[in-house]
Amino acid sequence: KDLLIVAKEKLTFEVHTLFPLIRQSVMTFYQTMKEKDIGYILDLDGDGPKLFLDEKSIRQTFIHLMRNRIEAMDNGGCLKIASEELSDKILISVIDSGPMPTETVSDRKETLSVTGKTYESTIGLSMVGQAIRAHGGSFTQTSLNGSTLALITLPLLTDDSA
């Protein structure tokens, strides 16, 4: 619901560091993760790179993605978020030990099937992709050895983007 509200608002791009926004998104679910016996690993050094982004939209995007993955881990598990800085973009990987949602979301082709997840969750993952693309990035999610791997890329700040 929050992501839908943010999607309707005009984006205001400013220079921000990414990792504090991701950490805040994870900490939003600290108590829920503790109750569900879900551990987490944040492989994010310092504040991370500076990006030209809409803070509210990116925060809500990561909150929704975290919620989606935590809800999938009914029997405990682990959520790991890592980053890799490439030449012109940052790659954020989110991997968990929960089951893969039945929908597949990808930047190139968006195929949504609501057979195993709620309609709201399916729409939410579609909105995650839209929000990331609005920032010039990409979003894919796939099954990997019984886990789910979400990959997000966002462009690094350049002299032209500031």
mmCIF file of C-alpha atoms in Angstrom:
data_model
loop_
_atom_site.group_PDB
_atom_site.id
_atom_site.type_symbol
_atom_site.label_atom_id
_atom_site.label_comp_id
_atom_site.label_asym_id
_atom_site.label_seq_id
_atom_site.Cartn_x
_atom_site.Cartn_y
_atom_site.Cartn_z
ATOM 1 C CA LYS A 1 0.000 0.000 0.000
ATOM 2 C CA ASP A 2 2.789 2.441 0.938
ATOM 3 C CA LEU A 3 4.648 1.596 -2.267
ATOM 4 C CA LEU A 4 1.529 2.342 -4.320
ATOM 5 C CA ILE A 5 1.221 5.753 -2.638
ATOM 6 C CA VAL A 6 4.899 6.514 -3.303
ATOM 7 C CA ALA A 7 4.509 5.386 -6.940
ATOM 8 C CA LYS A 8 1.834 8.027 -7.500
ATOM 9 C CA GLU A 9 3.946 10.840 -6.064
ATOM 10 C CA LYS A 10 6.378 12.888 -8.117
ATOM 11 C CA LEU A 11 9.911 11.682 -7.491
ATOM 12 C CA THR A 12 12.392 14.155 -6.028
ATOM 13 C CA PHE A 13 15.927 13.099 -6.874
ATOM 14 C CA GLU A 14 18.747 14.157 -4.569
ATOM 15 C CA VAL A 15 22.176 12.801 -3.665
ATOM 16 C CA HIS A 16 21.942 10.148 -0.920
ATOM 17 C CA THR A 17 24.053 7.291 0.352
ATOM 18 C CA LEU A 18 22.336 3.958 -0.194
ATOM 19 C CA PHE A 19 23.380 1.650 2.637
ATOM 20 C CA PRO A 20 21.754 3.565 5.532
ATOM 21 C CA LEU A 21 18.424 3.339 3.655
ATOM 22 C CA ILE A 22 18.841 -0.420 3.244
ATOM 23 C CA ARG A 23 19.810 -0.888 6.903
ATOM 24 C CA GLN A 24 16.753 1.109 8.032
ATOM 25 C CA SER A 25 14.537 -1.062 5.832
ATOM 26 C CA VAL A 26 15.871 -4.255 7.419
ATOM 27 C CA MET A 27 15.618 -2.853 10.949
ATOM 28 C CA THR A 28 11.942 -2.064 10.351
ATOM 29 C CA PHE A 29 11.416 -5.838 10.610
ATOM 30 C CA TYR A 30 13.851 -6.591 13.454
ATOM 31 C CA GLN A 31 11.149 -7.746 15.883
ATOM 32 C CA THR A 32 9.336 -9.802 13.241
ATOM 33 C CA MET A 33 12.587 -11.500 12.231
ATOM 34 C CA LYS A 34 13.366 -12.258 15.863
ATOM 35 C CA GLU A 35 9.888 -13.768 16.393
ATOM 36 C CA LYS A 36 10.174 -15.863 13.204
ATOM 37 C CA ASP A 37 13.743 -16.999 14.002
ATOM 38 C CA ILE A 38 15.176 -15.260 10.951
ATOM 39 C CA GLY A 39 18.783 -14.173 11.082
ATOM 40 C CA TYR A 40 20.302 -11.552 8.841
ATOM 41 C CA ILE A 41 23.657 -10.670 7.358
ATOM 42 C CA LEU A 42 24.330 -7.190 6.025
ATOM 43 C CA ASP A 43 27.434 -7.230 3.879
ATOM 44 C CA LEU A 44 27.395 -3.460 3.348
ATOM 45 C CA ASP A 45 30.549 -1.512 4.164
ATOM 46 C CA GLY A 46 30.121 2.011 5.538
ATOM 47 C CA ASP A 47 27.523 4.293 4.000
ATOM 48 C CA GLY A 48 28.084 2.946 0.506
ATOM 49 C CA PRO A 49 28.177 4.942 -2.688
ATOM 50 C CA LYS A 50 26.362 8.191 -3.262
ATOM 51 C CA LEU A 51 23.452 7.847 -5.656
ATOM 52 C CA PHE A 52 21.027 10.260 -7.264
ATOM 53 C CA LEU A 53 17.691 8.953 -5.979
ATOM 54 C CA ASP A 54 14.331 9.648 -4.412
ATOM 55 C CA GLU A 55 14.901 8.680 -0.773
ATOM 56 C CA LYS A 56 11.266 7.917 0.082
ATOM 57 C CA SER A 57 10.722 5.760 -3.004
ATOM 58 C CA ILE A 58 13.907 3.717 -2.511
ATOM 59 C CA ARG A 59 13.223 3.257 1.221
ATOM 60 C CA GLN A 60 9.676 1.986 0.519
ATOM 61 C CA THR A 61 11.003 -0.231 -2.267
ATOM 62 C CA PHE A 62 13.476 -1.946 0.056
ATOM 63 C CA ILE A 63 10.893 -2.165 2.852
ATOM 64 C CA HIS A 64 8.502 -3.950 0.521
ATOM 65 C CA LEU A 65 11.190 -6.302 -0.752
ATOM 66 C CA MET A 66 12.266 -7.147 2.829
ATOM 67 C CA ARG A 67 8.636 -7.726 3.890
ATOM 68 C CA ASN A 68 8.069 -10.012 0.914
ATOM 69 C CA ARG A 69 11.114 -12.142 1.660
ATOM 70 C CA ILE A 70 10.521 -12.282 5.435
ATOM 71 C CA GLU A 71 6.913 -13.376 4.918
ATOM 72 C CA ALA A 72 8.200 -16.233 2.749
ATOM 73 C CA MET A 73 10.328 -17.642 5.592
ATOM 74 C CA ASP A 74 7.699 -19.280 7.809
ATOM 75 C CA ASN A 75 10.141 -21.700 9.455
ATOM 76 C CA GLY A 76 13.011 -19.353 10.196
ATOM 77 C CA GLY A 77 15.973 -18.817 7.948
ATOM 78 C CA CYS A 78 18.469 -16.196 6.962
ATOM 79 C CA LEU A 79 18.288 -13.005 4.942
ATOM 80 C CA LYS A 80 21.552 -11.788 3.411
ATOM 81 C CA ILE A 81 22.047 -8.454 1.700
ATOM 82 C CA ALA A 82 25.316 -7.757 -0.069
ATOM 83 C CA SER A 83 26.656 -5.228 -2.528
ATOM 84 C CA GLU A 84 29.197 -5.047 -5.283
ATOM 85 C CA GLU A 85 30.285 -1.817 -6.888
ATOM 86 C CA LEU A 86 30.752 -2.173 -10.623
ATOM 87 C CA SER A 87 32.203 0.431 -12.986
ATOM 88 C CA ASP A 88 29.021 2.494 -13.410
ATOM 89 C CA LYS A 89 26.495 0.885 -11.072
ATOM 90 C CA ILE A 90 25.968 -0.751 -7.711
ATOM 91 C CA LEU A 91 24.643 -4.297 -7.539
ATOM 92 C CA ILE A 92 22.593 -5.176 -4.456
ATOM 93 C CA SER A 93 21.809 -8.845 -3.887
ATOM 94 C CA VAL A 94 19.130 -10.010 -1.469
ATOM 95 C CA ILE A 95 19.108 -13.750 -0.842
ATOM 96 C CA ASP A 96 17.006 -15.693 1.616
ATOM 97 C CA SER A 97 16.241 -19.258 2.579
ATOM 98 C CA GLY A 98 12.483 -18.921 2.032
ATOM 99 C CA PRO A 99 10.489 -20.384 -0.836
ATOM 100 C CA MET A 100 10.371 -18.625 -4.207
ATOM 101 C CA PRO A 101 7.160 -16.729 -4.847
ATOM 102 C CA THR A 102 5.234 -18.254 -7.738
ATOM 103 C CA GLU A 103 5.539 -15.018 -9.680
ATOM 104 C CA THR A 104 8.694 -14.198 -11.583
ATOM 105 C CA VAL A 105 9.619 -10.570 -11.882
ATOM 106 C CA SER A 106 12.298 -9.390 -14.230
ATOM 107 C CA ASP A 107 13.281 -6.127 -15.811
ATOM 108 C CA ARG A 108 13.196 -7.455 -19.358
ATOM 109 C CA LYS A 109 9.930 -9.360 -19.205
ATOM 110 C CA GLU A 110 7.416 -9.069 -16.419
ATOM 111 C CA THR A 111 5.351 -12.204 -15.926
ATOM 112 C CA LEU A 112 3.015 -12.202 -12.963
ATOM 113 C CA SER A 113 1.148 -15.245 -11.729
ATOM 114 C CA VAL A 114 -0.763 -15.042 -8.467
ATOM 115 C CA THR A 115 -1.212 -18.738 -7.736
ATOM 116 C CA GLY A 116 0.886 -18.961 -4.567
ATOM 117 C CA LYS A 117 1.089 -15.427 -3.232
ATOM 118 C CA THR A 118 -1.460 -12.780 -2.541
ATOM 119 C CA TYR A 119 -2.416 -10.371 -5.281
ATOM 120 C CA GLU A 120 -1.089 -7.523 -3.114
ATOM 121 C CA SER A 121 2.363 -9.146 -2.938
ATOM 122 C CA THR A 122 2.430 -9.706 -6.685
ATOM 123 C CA ILE A 123 1.514 -6.092 -7.368
ATOM 124 C CA GLY A 124 4.127 -5.039 -4.807
ATOM 125 C CA LEU A 125 6.945 -6.873 -6.598
ATOM 126 C CA SER A 126 5.837 -5.292 -9.850
ATOM 127 C CA MET A 127 5.966 -1.886 -8.124
ATOM 128 C CA VAL A 128 9.474 -2.680 -6.809
ATOM 129 C CA GLY A 129 10.587 -3.207 -10.407
ATOM 130 C CA GLN A 130 8.893 -0.004 -11.544
ATOM 131 C CA ALA A 131 10.482 2.046 -8.749
ATOM 132 C CA ILE A 132 13.950 0.679 -9.481
ATOM 133 C CA ARG A 133 13.547 1.321 -13.222
ATOM 134 C CA ALA A 134 12.407 4.902 -12.446
ATOM 135 C CA HIS A 135 15.877 5.322 -10.902
ATOM 136 C CA GLY A 136 17.605 3.988 -14.036
ATOM 137 C CA GLY A 137 18.213 0.561 -12.515
ATOM 138 C CA SER A 138 17.035 -3.009 -12.934
ATOM 139 C CA PHE A 139 15.327 -5.629 -10.751
ATOM 140 C CA THR A 140 15.278 -9.390 -11.198
ATOM 141 C CA GLN A 141 14.249 -12.177 -8.876
ATOM 142 C CA THR A 142 14.871 -15.887 -9.340
ATOM 143 C CA SER A 143 15.033 -19.191 -7.508
ATOM 144 C CA LEU A 144 18.488 -20.405 -6.553
ATOM 145 C CA ASN A 145 18.948 -23.822 -4.855
ATOM 146 C CA GLY A 146 15.793 -23.487 -2.723
ATOM 147 C CA SER A 147 16.417 -19.852 -1.924
ATOM 148 C CA THR A 148 15.264 -16.664 -3.604
ATOM 149 C CA LEU A 149 17.770 -14.245 -5.074
ATOM 150 C CA ALA A 150 16.749 -10.680 -5.871
ATOM 151 C CA LEU A 151 19.227 -8.533 -7.786
ATOM 152 C CA ILE A 152 18.934 -4.764 -7.945
ATOM 153 C CA THR A 153 21.227 -2.494 -9.904
ATOM 154 C CA LEU A 154 21.261 1.267 -9.564
ATOM 155 C CA PRO A 155 23.470 3.727 -11.447
ATOM 156 C CA LEU A 156 26.314 5.315 -9.519
ATOM 157 C CA LEU A 157 26.468 9.077 -9.205
ATOM 158 C CA THR A 158 28.330 10.676 -12.078
ATOM 159 C CA ASP A 159 29.333 14.271 -12.668
ATOM 160 C CA ASP A 160 26.391 14.574 -15.077
ATOM 161 C CA SER A 161 23.764 13.282 -12.607
ATOM 162 C CA ALA A 162 24.372 15.778 -9.802
#
